[in-house]
Amino acid sequence: MKTMNASDIKPDTTQSKKCIIKIEGMSCAGCARTVETVLKQAQGVVSASVNFPVEKAYIEYDENKTSPANLEETIRKSGYGTVVEEGKTKTVSFDVKGMTCAGCARSVESAIKEIQGVQSANVNFAAEKVTIIFDPEVTLITSIAEKVKQSGYELIDKADADLSVDKDELRANKAKQNMMVSIVLSSAIISFMLVNMFVVPVPGHYFISAILGLPIIFGTGLHVHKASFMAIKNGRANMDVLVTLGTVPAFLVGLLGFILPVHDFIELSTSIITFHLIGRYLEARAKGKASQAVRKLIQMGAKTAKILRNGNEYEIEIKDLNLDDVMLIRPGEKIPTDGVVIEGYSQVDESLATGESMPVEKRVGSHVIGATINTYGLLKVKATKIGKDTFLAQVVRMVEECQGSKVPIQEFADRITGYFVPGVITLTLLTFVSFNLFPNFHMSIIVWASQYLPWVNTHMSPLVLAFITATSVLVIACPCALGLGTPTAIMVGSAMGAEKGILIRNGEAVQTLKDIKMIAFDKTGTLTNGKPEVTDIKSFDGFNDSKVLYYAASLEAGSEHPLAKALAKAVEHNGQVLGNIKDFKAVTGKGIHGNIDGVEVLVGSVNYIKESGINVSKANEFIARFEDQAKTIILVGLNNELAGLIAVADELKLNSAMAIAGIEKMGIRTALITGDNARTAEAIAKKAGITHVVAGVLPDGKVNEIIKLQKEFGLVAMVGDGINDAPALKQANVGIALGTGTEIAIEAADVTLIRGDIGVVISAIKLSRGIFRKIKQNYFWAWFYNALAIPLAAFGLLHPLIGMVAMFASSINVVYNSMRLRRKNIEPFESVI
């Protein structure tokens, strides 16, 4: 593989930055769309994507026009809470203990504002809460808490009081509490109603129902109505608006029964809220399970580290670990953080990081990954990365990036969802009006349906039927299923990929990868081991093999070319000492020349030596022979005369041929793009089983070759690992980088394969197809449910309670259907789809 300098890659001139904001208070996909729309309209926002299941906004912004603090304020104005997870500022909220008056609130606020790094502090005395925006690089939460304590008060963070408790678990527990209270109270209401109707009249039954219903409608269900109010205040409608409109009017109309002879809707409204809360609890549980994989990744890290300082061993918390600390890792222990082995020999289980089942040998100089397990011997490891820079942290970041991105198909669903709730409200009004304008028509349908649907009531007045039917339309509509269809599948699939060593950077890559028609491979380090070795040396008249190798290796010592290592290794094996280089110059993709011990030396390809005016005819026979054996030829010229040639071979990786066969079996064509000459390239391609060969490509020509393949075959993926592959990875419809390659290639790619095994390309394609199949299934069931349920409700054929149960069954079905993706087998060398 030909290399090029990092300076040859055009730098990204984009001035934008990214931040992730945790959003609190969203209750449905409509809320997520509201926040996303508001953010996209905000000044300085380049792009914004809100993921409802993980409750996060992923924002790219122009730092000259806005800031994370401004973005938070924008979100808060739309009615939701925020916490910045990445960016210059962080926003946190605490309960404040000890305040007795407004003066106390001012004292707390003033104390916090005095702390360096705090941008703002706002104390709400009535709610006994404080919201703080601060720079975490300047001050710490513990410092703020200490300052408040000195003022005579105490900050309490209930959510984080016990770090071992998952926030999803806390949220689910809160939802469970609300649900249980509502179930108990609504069960009592229903019981009194049944006894009153079928057993014996209950004195004050109406009054008892109203009293028991108040804590349900305006207690456990209050957060629903608050969210509805904020949505309407911001000119938007979400799922909460539908529930509020379906319950509060019904309850208030029911209360009129104290003074007017109207139908009792109290049981109906409280039951709807109760079923809503049951659904919210089940949904919170399901969403928590769907996001478990990312939490597992985070929890994989070690909690403590044993380090050596001044000859003594200490055990410290992982947060106190510093760069260059020497860690002591015994057999069976987790490696605390990324580092390099400075003493010892062992084998390390890296399966949790790379998906590789077999332990990997580690010796002095070997790099190790944090959270992997030392299985064999004692290791001393110097920490090279800590905190957010570690491999595990980057994996989590990339998975969350993917979860925060959108699949193109989701854009259409989002547009529909934006009109969904207003459309349902409009349909509700039309239904109510229609029942009153055409009562005979509707009653004829209801009477007919009552023969088959036992819950259809034919004994109510048209006005009561109109009210109940309109309520059914409101509560049965389900935009949440539409909003959950893509994010949950992406959540499960991206985390599942990370466990297998497949990091997908964005949702667009998921959708594109499944439709790839051609995959182009780089050669060195991708198809091959990337460790070329000298196999043959042929010297010509007046020269010997030792001299040819000496001059070639001495000159290549000034190069970063992979072949230089092969020559250096051969010289070392011969016990030779390299000469001194003068006037070194490299011609990218062709060769190098310079002066060694007063001798003009040229080393490079056949064409380069020819272009330098040296006759190479005496080498033609050997060139042809070695190239047919898939060996790379290096010609050596000394003082304008051909001195000899060196043949170098880089063996195919163990699974390369199997991987290519598997890819071709999936109906995808394969190509080799290499700087080698046509004969060598064809020989390598034949060994690997590749059908299309593009040879003699200079590093800066790979982009053009990808463009040609795109015109000929359609969607093209590129697999590479070097600096010179980065532009081609960007140009390809999907760029796939091997994790064993350079950081530039990995950063340029849409998909990273941590193991460096191209067989995992098959797994990535299987995963892409599996994710997208789940997305399509989710959308089908969501649309099918709404298309069937809403018309039935509009004609009075579904009771509101049945509608509420069905609505949440639809949402929960979508989440659990996505979770079933984890059962899919994506192993590369088993049956392909």
GROMACS .gro file of C-alpha atoms in nm, residues 2-12 560 586-589 698-701 703 723-728 744:
model
   28
    2LYS     CA    1   0.137   0.340  -0.098
    3THR     CA    2   0.147   0.601   0.172
    4MET     CA    3   0.123   0.977   0.174
    5ASN     CA    4   0.184   1.247   0.430
    6ALA     CA    5  -0.098   1.366   0.654
    7SER     CA    6  -0.044   1.711   0.502
    8ASP     CA    7  -0.160   1.574   0.169
    9ILE     CA    8  -0.509   1.529   0.312
   10LYS     CA    9  -0.704   1.853   0.287
   11PRO     CA   10  -0.800   1.968   0.636
   12ASP     CA   11  -1.162   2.008   0.740
  560GLU     CA   12   0.775   0.555   0.607
  586ALA     CA   13   1.058   1.079  -0.239
  587VAL     CA   14   0.830   1.072  -0.542
  588THR     CA   15   0.486   0.983  -0.406
  589GLY     CA   16   0.362   0.645  -0.521
  698LEU     CA   17  -0.143   0.635  -0.712
  699PRO     CA   18  -0.260   0.739  -0.364
  700ASP     CA   19  -0.435   1.052  -0.489
  701GLY     CA   20  -0.610   0.853  -0.762
  703VAL     CA   21  -1.098   0.886  -0.514
  723ILE     CA   22  -0.383   0.763   0.566
  724ASN     CA   23  -0.402   0.747   0.189
  725ASP     CA   24  -0.736   0.565   0.212
  726ALA     CA   25  -0.911   0.849   0.399
  727PRO     CA   26  -1.024   1.051   0.093
  728ALA     CA   27  -1.154   0.736  -0.078
  744ILE     CA   28  -0.737   0.947   1.014
   0.00000   0.00000   0.00000
